[in-house]
Every structure is written in structure tokens, then in C-alpha cells.
mmCIF file of C-alpha atoms in Angstrom:
data_model
loop_
_atom_site.group_PDB
_atom_site.id
_atom_site.type_symbol
_atom_site.label_atom_id
_atom_site.label_comp_id
_atom_site.label_asym_id
_atom_site.label_seq_id
_atom_site.Cartn_x
_atom_site.Cartn_y
_atom_site.Cartn_z
ATOM 1 C CA MET A 307 125.981 101.080 101.119
ATOM 2 C CA ALA A 308 121.930 100.416 101.175
ATOM 3 C CA SER A 309 121.757 96.207 103.576
ATOM 4 C CA GLY A 310 121.177 93.510 101.467
ATOM 5 C CA ASN A 311 121.711 95.197 97.773
ATOM 6 C CA ASP A 312 124.996 96.088 96.509
ATOM 7 C CA SER A 313 123.387 99.049 95.149
ATOM 8 C CA SER A 314 125.784 102.180 95.598
ATOM 9 C CA VAL A 315 122.899 104.557 96.658
ATOM 10 C CA ALA A 316 122.425 105.128 100.405
ATOM 11 C CA GLU A 317 118.700 107.091 100.501
ATOM 12 C CA PHE A 318 116.433 108.359 97.671
ATOM 13 C CA ILE A 319 115.225 112.555 97.539
ATOM 14 C CA LEU A 320 111.555 112.523 96.920
ATOM 15 C CA LEU A 321 109.852 114.751 95.245
ATOM 16 C CA GLY A 322 107.217 115.500 96.059
ATOM 17 C CA LEU A 323 103.330 116.191 94.024
ATOM 18 C CA THR A 324 105.019 119.578 92.132
ATOM 19 C CA GLN A 325 108.192 121.370 92.005
ATOM 20 C CA GLN A 326 106.700 125.013 92.029
ATOM 21 C CA PRO A 327 107.690 126.893 94.251
ATOM 22 C CA GLU A 328 104.989 128.950 94.154
ATOM 23 C CA LEU A 329 102.362 125.868 95.309
ATOM 24 C CA GLN A 330 103.831 124.257 97.860
ATOM 25 C CA LEU A 331 102.662 125.813 100.768
ATOM 26 C CA PRO A 332 99.414 125.906 99.739
ATOM 27 C CA LEU A 333 99.946 122.823 98.680
ATOM 28 C CA PHE A 334 101.033 121.740 101.997
ATOM 29 C CA PHE A 335 97.740 123.089 104.332
ATOM 30 C CA LEU A 336 95.320 121.293 101.225
ATOM 31 C CA PHE A 337 96.679 117.959 101.942
ATOM 32 C CA LEU A 338 97.173 118.635 105.650
ATOM 33 C CA GLY A 339 93.732 118.783 106.223
ATOM 34 C CA ILE A 340 92.647 115.657 103.912
ATOM 35 C CA TYR A 341 95.174 114.468 105.976
ATOM 36 C CA VAL A 342 93.099 115.288 109.290
ATOM 37 C CA VAL A 343 90.131 114.809 107.583
ATOM 38 C CA THR A 344 90.744 110.918 106.706
ATOM 39 C CA VAL A 345 92.339 110.768 110.145
ATOM 40 C CA VAL A 346 89.496 111.895 112.201
ATOM 41 C CA GLY A 347 86.754 110.203 109.460
ATOM 42 C CA ASN A 348 88.165 106.252 109.910
ATOM 43 C CA LEU A 349 88.670 106.239 112.793
ATOM 44 C CA GLY A 350 85.412 108.026 113.571
ATOM 45 C CA LEU A 351 83.928 105.519 111.529
ATOM 46 C CA ILE A 352 85.483 102.650 113.111
ATOM 47 C CA SER A 353 85.019 103.317 116.620
ATOM 48 C CA LEU A 354 81.522 104.001 115.742
ATOM 49 C CA ILE A 355 81.196 100.404 114.483
ATOM 50 C CA GLY A 356 82.765 99.272 117.458
ATOM 51 C CA LEU A 357 80.787 100.539 120.066
ATOM 52 C CA ASN A 358 76.745 99.719 118.533
ATOM 53 C CA PRO A 359 75.855 97.145 118.777
ATOM 54 C CA HIS A 360 73.521 97.035 115.916
ATOM 55 C CA LEU A 361 76.321 97.538 113.280
ATOM 56 C CA HIS A 362 77.773 94.451 114.059
ATOM 57 C CA THR A 363 76.896 92.498 110.546
ATOM 58 C CA PRO A 364 79.223 91.509 108.162
ATOM 59 C CA MET A 365 78.238 94.946 105.871
ATOM 60 C CA TYR A 366 79.582 97.252 108.633
ATOM 61 C CA TYR A 367 82.512 94.574 109.788
ATOM 62 C CA PHE A 368 83.866 94.284 105.925
ATOM 63 C CA LEU A 369 83.452 98.218 106.823
ATOM 64 C CA CYS A 370 84.824 99.110 109.392
ATOM 65 C CA ASN A 371 88.276 96.998 107.646
ATOM 66 C CA LEU A 372 88.020 99.082 105.158
ATOM 67 C CA SER A 373 88.820 101.916 107.259
ATOM 68 C CA PHE A 374 91.447 100.715 108.625
ATOM 69 C CA ILE A 375 93.181 99.562 105.578
ATOM 70 C CA ASP A 376 92.118 103.268 104.326
ATOM 71 C CA LEU A 377 94.031 104.681 107.545
ATOM 72 C CA CYS A 378 97.102 103.060 107.629
ATOM 73 C CA TYR A 379 98.161 103.715 103.706
ATOM 74 C CA SER A 380 97.430 107.213 104.642
ATOM 75 C CA CYS A 381 99.564 106.881 107.111
ATOM 76 C CA VAL A 382 101.992 105.262 105.745
ATOM 77 C CA ILE A 383 101.857 108.002 102.461
ATOM 78 C CA MET A 384 101.207 111.512 103.557
ATOM 79 C CA PRO A 385 102.938 112.630 106.441
ATOM 80 C CA ARG A 386 106.690 111.593 103.933
ATOM 81 C CA MET A 387 104.038 113.397 100.907
ATOM 82 C CA LEU A 388 103.749 116.692 103.899
ATOM 83 C CA VAL A 389 107.740 117.249 104.735
ATOM 84 C CA SER A 390 108.194 117.472 100.364
ATOM 85 C CA PHE A 391 106.033 120.353 100.610
ATOM 86 C CA VAL A 392 107.862 121.833 102.889
ATOM 87 C CA LYS A 393 111.632 120.874 102.165
ATOM 88 C CA GLN A 394 114.080 118.410 100.892
ATOM 89 C CA ASN A 395 112.147 114.763 101.687
ATOM 90 C CA ILE A 396 115.790 112.570 102.056
ATOM 91 C CA ILE A 397 114.336 108.804 102.575
ATOM 92 C CA SER A 398 116.818 106.415 103.422
ATOM 93 C CA TYR A 399 116.790 103.182 101.094
ATOM 94 C CA ALA A 400 115.529 100.708 103.929
ATOM 95 C CA GLU A 401 112.850 102.750 104.775
ATOM 96 C CA CYS A 402 111.741 104.001 101.076
ATOM 97 C CA MET A 403 111.440 99.481 100.414
ATOM 98 C CA ALA A 404 109.684 99.717 104.289
ATOM 99 C CA GLN A 405 107.598 101.642 102.345
ATOM 100 C CA LEU A 406 106.848 99.709 98.615
ATOM 101 C CA PHE A 407 105.801 97.106 100.925
ATOM 102 C CA PHE A 408 102.835 98.659 103.345
ATOM 103 C CA PHE A 409 102.104 100.240 100.457
ATOM 104 C CA ALA A 410 101.513 97.480 97.770
ATOM 105 C CA PHE A 411 100.140 95.435 101.596
ATOM 106 C CA PHE A 412 97.852 98.090 101.845
ATOM 107 C CA VAL A 413 96.419 98.424 98.670
ATOM 108 C CA ILE A 414 96.383 95.157 97.710
ATOM 109 C CA ASP A 415 94.710 94.829 100.818
ATOM 110 C CA GLU A 416 92.132 98.013 99.586
ATOM 111 C CA CYS A 417 91.130 95.550 96.400
ATOM 112 C CA TYR A 418 90.191 92.497 97.699
ATOM 113 C CA ILE A 419 88.143 94.280 101.394
ATOM 114 C CA LEU A 420 86.271 96.098 98.539
ATOM 115 C CA THR A 421 85.365 92.489 96.731
ATOM 116 C CA SER A 422 84.561 90.314 99.664
ATOM 117 C CA MET A 423 82.248 93.634 99.961
ATOM 118 C CA ALA A 424 80.514 93.141 96.479
ATOM 119 C CA TYR A 425 80.194 89.780 97.903
ATOM 120 C CA ASP A 426 78.444 90.407 101.162
ATOM 121 C CA ARG A 427 75.882 93.170 98.891
ATOM 122 C CA TYR A 428 75.122 89.817 96.423
ATOM 123 C CA VAL A 429 74.084 87.979 98.836
ATOM 124 C CA ALA A 430 72.101 90.097 101.012
ATOM 125 C CA ILE A 431 70.302 91.758 98.024
ATOM 126 C CA CYS A 432 70.254 88.251 95.839
ATOM 127 C CA LYS A 433 69.931 85.024 99.124
ATOM 128 C CA PRO A 434 68.880 87.412 101.714
ATOM 129 C CA LEU A 435 66.934 83.756 103.375
ATOM 130 C CA LEU A 436 70.722 82.629 103.189
ATOM 131 C CA TYR A 437 72.362 86.155 104.317
ATOM 132 C CA GLN A 438 72.842 85.064 107.796
ATOM 133 C CA ALA A 439 74.168 81.386 107.177
ATOM 134 C CA THR A 440 75.709 82.178 104.487
ATOM 135 C CA MET A 441 77.783 85.590 105.794
ATOM 136 C CA SER A 442 78.954 83.972 109.178
ATOM 137 C CA HIS A 443 80.897 84.869 111.699
ATOM 138 C CA GLN A 444 83.008 82.584 110.252
ATOM 139 C CA VAL A 445 82.564 82.953 106.644
ATOM 140 C CA CYS A 446 83.535 86.816 107.344
ATOM 141 C CA LEU A 447 86.949 85.834 109.160
ATOM 142 C CA MET A 448 88.296 83.659 107.054
ATOM 143 C CA LEU A 449 87.630 86.400 104.058
ATOM 144 C CA MET A 450 89.424 89.011 105.706
ATOM 145 C CA MET A 451 92.020 86.905 106.415
ATOM 146 C CA GLY A 452 92.696 86.023 102.745
ATOM 147 C CA VAL A 453 91.928 89.117 102.600
ATOM 148 C CA TYR A 454 96.193 90.273 104.903
ATOM 149 C CA ALA A 455 97.060 87.089 103.069
ATOM 150 C CA MET A 456 96.674 88.096 99.706
ATOM 151 C CA GLY A 457 98.343 91.735 99.620
ATOM 152 C CA PHE A 458 101.206 90.006 101.701
ATOM 153 C CA VAL A 459 102.152 87.428 99.373
ATOM 154 C CA GLY A 460 101.998 90.985 96.733
ATOM 155 C CA ALA A 461 104.130 93.307 99.308
ATOM 156 C CA VAL A 462 106.560 90.690 99.293
ATOM 157 C CA ALA A 463 107.414 89.710 95.113
ATOM 158 C CA HIS A 464 107.186 93.931 95.275
ATOM 159 C CA THR A 465 109.594 94.199 97.521
ATOM 160 C CA ALA A 466 111.956 90.855 96.787
ATOM 161 C CA CYS A 467 112.173 92.505 92.861
ATOM 162 C CA MET A 468 113.008 95.832 94.479
ATOM 163 C CA LEU A 469 115.408 94.302 96.420
ATOM 164 C CA ARG A 470 117.275 92.482 93.546
ATOM 165 C CA LEU A 471 117.487 95.811 91.479
ATOM 166 C CA THR A 472 121.054 98.391 91.916
ATOM 167 C CA PHE A 473 120.370 101.823 92.379
ATOM 168 C CA CYS A 474 122.859 104.212 90.287
ATOM 169 C CA ASP A 475 121.694 106.398 88.203
ATOM 170 C CA GLY A 476 120.113 108.553 90.600
ATOM 171 C CA ASN A 477 118.639 108.997 93.626
ATOM 172 C CA ILE A 478 116.561 111.396 92.717
ATOM 173 C CA ILE A 479 112.395 109.812 92.390
ATOM 174 C CA ASN A 480 109.787 112.012 90.832
ATOM 175 C CA HIS A 481 107.237 110.886 93.329
ATOM 176 C CA TYR A 482 105.940 112.209 96.145
ATOM 177 C CA MET A 483 106.518 108.268 97.075
ATOM 178 C CA CYS A 484 108.644 105.688 96.979
ATOM 179 C CA ASP A 485 106.603 104.407 93.902
ATOM 180 C CA ILE A 486 107.323 101.795 91.462
ATOM 181 C CA PRO A 487 107.003 102.724 88.699
ATOM 182 C CA PRO A 488 109.371 106.106 89.125
ATOM 183 C CA LEU A 489 111.759 103.750 91.117
ATOM 184 C CA LEU A 490 112.576 101.253 88.121
ATOM 185 C CA GLN A 491 113.302 104.631 86.420
ATOM 186 C CA LEU A 492 116.496 104.574 88.609
ATOM 187 C CA SER A 493 117.788 101.524 88.763
ATOM 188 C CA CYS A 494 121.076 100.894 86.848
ATOM 189 C CA THR A 495 120.430 96.918 85.979
ATOM 190 C CA SER A 496 117.468 95.426 83.498
ATOM 191 C CA THR A 497 113.685 95.548 85.222
ATOM 192 C CA TYR A 498 112.541 93.488 83.205
ATOM 193 C CA VAL A 499 111.757 90.571 85.923
ATOM 194 C CA ASN A 500 110.326 93.727 87.824
ATOM 195 C CA GLU A 501 107.612 95.363 84.781
ATOM 196 C CA LEU A 502 106.679 91.268 84.549
ATOM 197 C CA VAL A 503 105.983 90.608 88.149
ATOM 198 C CA VAL A 504 104.482 94.521 88.099
ATOM 199 C CA PHE A 505 101.991 93.296 85.136
ATOM 200 C CA ILE A 506 101.547 89.330 86.595
ATOM 201 C CA VAL A 507 100.711 90.385 89.736
ATOM 202 C CA VAL A 508 98.900 94.156 89.935
ATOM 203 C CA GLY A 509 96.790 91.565 86.427
ATOM 204 C CA ILE A 510 95.689 89.409 89.579
ATOM 205 C CA ASN A 511 95.401 92.181 92.207
ATOM 206 C CA VAL A 512 93.026 94.042 89.740
ATOM 207 C CA ILE A 513 91.706 92.747 87.096
ATOM 208 C CA GLY A 514 90.672 89.408 89.322
ATOM 209 C CA PRO A 515 88.364 91.564 91.960
ATOM 210 C CA SER A 516 86.952 93.459 89.141
ATOM 211 C CA PHE A 517 86.400 90.879 87.164
ATOM 212 C CA ILE A 518 84.630 89.240 90.422
ATOM 213 C CA ILE A 519 82.385 92.942 91.556
ATOM 214 C CA PHE A 520 81.215 93.186 88.287
ATOM 215 C CA ILE A 521 79.537 89.661 87.474
ATOM 216 C CA SER A 522 78.128 90.181 91.825
ATOM 217 C CA TYR A 523 76.679 93.761 89.932
ATOM 218 C CA THR A 524 75.627 92.382 87.213
ATOM 219 C CA LEU A 525 73.843 89.770 89.186
ATOM 220 C CA ILE A 526 72.777 92.050 91.856
ATOM 221 C CA LEU A 527 71.395 94.932 88.765
ATOM 222 C CA SER A 528 69.189 92.412 86.643
ATOM 223 C CA ASN A 529 67.449 91.433 91.303
ATOM 224 C CA ILE A 530 66.762 94.335 91.168
ATOM 225 C CA LEU A 531 65.067 94.554 88.252
ATOM 226 C CA ARG A 532 62.494 91.958 89.231
ATOM 227 C CA ILE A 533 61.906 93.814 92.094
ATOM 228 C CA LYS A 534 57.946 94.705 92.003
ATOM 229 C CA SER A 535 58.673 97.733 94.170
ATOM 230 C CA THR A 536 60.044 101.101 93.341
ATOM 231 C CA GLU A 537 60.015 101.373 96.556
ATOM 232 C CA GLY A 538 62.519 98.412 97.612
ATOM 233 C CA ARG A 539 64.116 98.769 94.618
ATOM 234 C CA SER A 540 64.956 102.037 95.754
ATOM 235 C CA LYS A 541 66.471 100.810 98.919
ATOM 236 C CA ALA A 542 68.783 98.402 97.473
ATOM 237 C CA PHE A 543 70.008 100.515 94.689
ATOM 238 C CA SER A 544 71.501 102.559 97.265
ATOM 239 C CA THR A 545 72.641 99.787 99.512
ATOM 240 C CA CYS A 546 74.710 99.082 96.822
ATOM 241 C CA SER A 547 75.183 103.020 95.126
ATOM 242 C CA SER A 548 77.981 104.245 97.611
ATOM 243 C CA HIS A 549 80.085 100.173 96.921
ATOM 244 C CA ILE A 550 79.802 100.781 93.319
ATOM 245 C CA ILE A 551 80.876 104.863 94.070
ATOM 246 C CA ALA A 552 84.245 103.888 96.055
ATOM 247 C CA VAL A 553 84.927 100.341 93.437
ATOM 248 C CA SER A 554 84.907 102.786 90.184
ATOM 249 C CA LEU A 555 87.423 105.399 91.788
ATOM 250 C CA PHE A 556 90.019 103.399 93.406
ATOM 251 C CA PHE A 557 90.033 100.575 90.459
ATOM 252 C CA GLY A 558 89.804 102.841 87.655
ATOM 253 C CA ALA A 559 92.696 104.996 89.213
ATOM 254 C CA SER A 560 95.222 102.214 89.994
ATOM 255 C CA ALA A 561 94.359 100.474 86.649
ATOM 256 C CA PHE A 562 95.563 103.999 84.947
ATOM 257 C CA MET A 563 98.153 103.082 86.962
ATOM 258 C CA TYR A 564 100.113 99.639 86.668
ATOM 259 C CA LEU A 565 98.320 98.368 83.177
ATOM 260 C CA LYS A 566 98.375 101.419 80.976
ATOM 261 C CA PRO A 567 101.966 101.654 78.589
ATOM 262 C CA SER A 568 103.860 104.192 80.080
ATOM 263 C CA PRO A 569 106.258 105.799 77.710
ATOM 264 C CA PRO A 570 108.567 108.069 78.968
ATOM 265 C CA GLY A 571 107.525 111.582 80.507
ATOM 266 C CA THR A 572 103.932 110.348 82.112
ATOM 267 C CA LEU A 573 104.557 110.619 85.634
ATOM 268 C CA GLU A 574 104.192 113.535 86.588
ATOM 269 C CA GLN A 575 100.660 113.018 84.875
ATOM 270 C CA GLU A 576 101.235 109.535 87.088
ATOM 271 C CA LYS A 577 101.277 111.111 90.712
ATOM 272 C CA VAL A 578 98.032 112.929 90.018
ATOM 273 C CA SER A 579 95.840 108.911 89.336
ATOM 274 C CA THR A 580 97.969 108.655 91.995
ATOM 275 C CA VAL A 581 96.220 110.480 94.258
ATOM 276 C CA PHE A 582 92.824 109.834 93.797
ATOM 277 C CA TYR A 583 93.481 106.184 94.746
ATOM 278 C CA THR A 584 95.362 107.111 97.602
ATOM 279 C CA ILE A 585 94.711 109.981 98.666
ATOM 280 C CA VAL A 586 91.354 111.242 98.181
ATOM 281 C CA GLY A 587 89.470 107.593 98.132
ATOM 282 C CA PRO A 588 90.899 107.256 101.907
ATOM 283 C CA MET A 589 89.664 110.123 102.686
ATOM 284 C CA MET A 590 86.112 110.367 101.102
ATOM 285 C CA ASN A 591 85.566 106.931 101.831
ATOM 286 C CA PRO A 592 84.047 107.366 105.163
ATOM 287 C CA PHE A 593 81.849 109.755 103.558
ATOM 288 C CA ILE A 594 80.022 107.972 100.620
ATOM 289 C CA TYR A 595 79.764 104.663 102.561
ATOM 290 C CA SER A 596 77.561 107.545 105.638
ATOM 291 C CA LEU A 597 76.381 110.426 104.248
ATOM 292 C CA ARG A 598 73.165 108.272 102.333
ATOM 293 C CA ASN A 599 73.407 105.840 104.897
ATOM 294 C CA LYS A 600 70.157 105.955 108.379
ATOM 295 C CA ASP A 601 71.954 103.085 110.497
ATOM 296 C CA VAL A 602 75.122 104.433 110.719
ATOM 297 C CA HIS A 603 73.198 108.336 110.850
ATOM 298 C CA VAL A 604 70.713 106.495 114.106
ATOM 299 C CA ALA A 605 74.344 105.196 115.756
ATOM 300 C CA LEU A 606 76.124 108.668 115.036
ATOM 301 C CA SER A 607 73.467 110.076 116.909
ATOM 302 C CA LYS A 608 73.123 107.185 119.922
ATOM 303 C CA THR A 609 76.890 107.621 120.905
ATOM 304 C CA LEU A 610 76.556 111.598 120.135
ATOM 305 C CA GLU A 611 73.762 111.740 123.231
ATOM 306 C CA ARG A 612 76.368 108.498 125.324
ATOM 307 C CA VAL A 613 78.524 111.154 125.505
ATOM 308 C CA LEU A 614 76.704 114.831 125.669
ATOM 309 C CA SER A 615 74.535 113.202 128.494
#
């Protein structure tokens, strides 16, 4: 018996990304490489921002938190995923619920940190003279507290609803992690409340931030188009393009996963969709935000010079 739940299931088996034997080893090395790049990339960006005082601005404060969130939820998901490529991946009921909690926590955090970054870009471009006052240290700290508070509330809601279910029709999760849709398929009690909570919580945490980001970038675009200098417009666009790419990748995949109707037999497609915002996104974000960023290039050069000298 699992503690805190009258389910007869004490452990689950995670099937992983694919059941084709010929793909297991190549995919193991592919995703191991992705995991290493994700950890190194995000830790590197966090360290770079921390070691360079000229990057201690609101924009990089949020970027540092984004890298921390990406790093954390990659570590929540990827190790278990890698295990499923080389052997049967058995996870206890308690571990499964813990993974669900932290996955939900960090994914919701990602929604709101991207929203905070959009607001930061709006203030920087549309109200540059008020930027220092509007995006003060206290404001940034309050925004981050709000980000983590929303993540905690959403994670508690999802996990508490999952704990009330009884699992007795099987223990094989057709996924590489303990996510909500595949777990609901295993329940032998009504999942109506869970589905309602998913719709409400995900709706709030995807549609709400998406709307704020859309409004922010509508105002930003309107402001950029009024800039007479071509160089000025180009510079303004370049400060936003990285964030737009990251937002499109994350919100597009998560909306497809949770807000569409889910007829039977769609879990294989959903697993692929989940890969984009749980694995590809955290790996790509450090590169998206640094490849075209001159401040990061300068900071990296100075840091390498200090290390090598």
C-alpha cells in the first residue's frame, strides 16, 4: 500500500519514449548528450551572470532564474528518462508523486518567468526613462516571489488531486515521466475533478501569461515601428527576438499538450510534444539568449581571460 493513498499500486513502470529496441541505445546517447549540454549550458550562464557585475541588471536577473528553473526541471526528468533506455524503469508511488510535484512546480515557474521577462522588455523599450525606477531590485524580487508562489500553488493543486485517485487497473505508465495525462488513464476512480483542475490551472498558467506576453509584444512592436533609425529598430528587435523564440517553443508545445482534447491513442504524439518543452527548451534557452547577445560575449571573454591568466 502506498502511504497517504488507498491505491493498491505501490510502484509504476515507466515505458519511456519508445519501445523499439533498435532505437534504445542511440536515443540513450542522444539524450545523455542533451542532458550534459543542458546542465553545462545553464550552469555556465548562471555562473557567468554571477561573476560579471555588468550583468547584474533586471534582464539578466530574470535570465539567471530562467536558467536555474530549466536546470532544475531537467534534473527532475532526464535521469529517469535515461534509465528507461537501458533497463526497466521502475519508480515507486511516492517517487512518482514527488516527480509530478516538482515537474509541475518548475513548468509553471517557467510560464511566469517568461512573462516577467516580457514585462521587463516592455518597460525597457516602451518606457526607457522609467526603467530603473520601474524595474527596481524590490520589484524584481517581488516578481520572482510571485513566480515561485504560482508554481507552488499549481503543483500542490495537481499533486493533491492525483493523491486522491486509486490506481488499480495497472501500473504501466506510457511515458518517460510521471505526467498527468498518462496517470489519469491508469486510475480506476473518477478523474473528473482532476481533469477540471488541469483545465483551470493550466488554463490560468498558460492562457493568462500568454495574453500578458501578447499584449507586451504588441506594445513593443508598436513602439519599435515608431523608431525612425534603422539601427535603433534593429537593436530593439534583437533584444526581443530571443525571448520570442523561447516563448513560442515553450507555450506552443505546452498548450498543444494540455489544452487540446485528448482522444484515446494520442499519448505517443503527446510524448513527442512534451519533449519540446521539457527537454529541448531547457537545452536551447542558454544558446537562444547568448548567441546574439554582445553583453554575454563580453562577459564570457573577460571570464576566460581571468581564468587563463
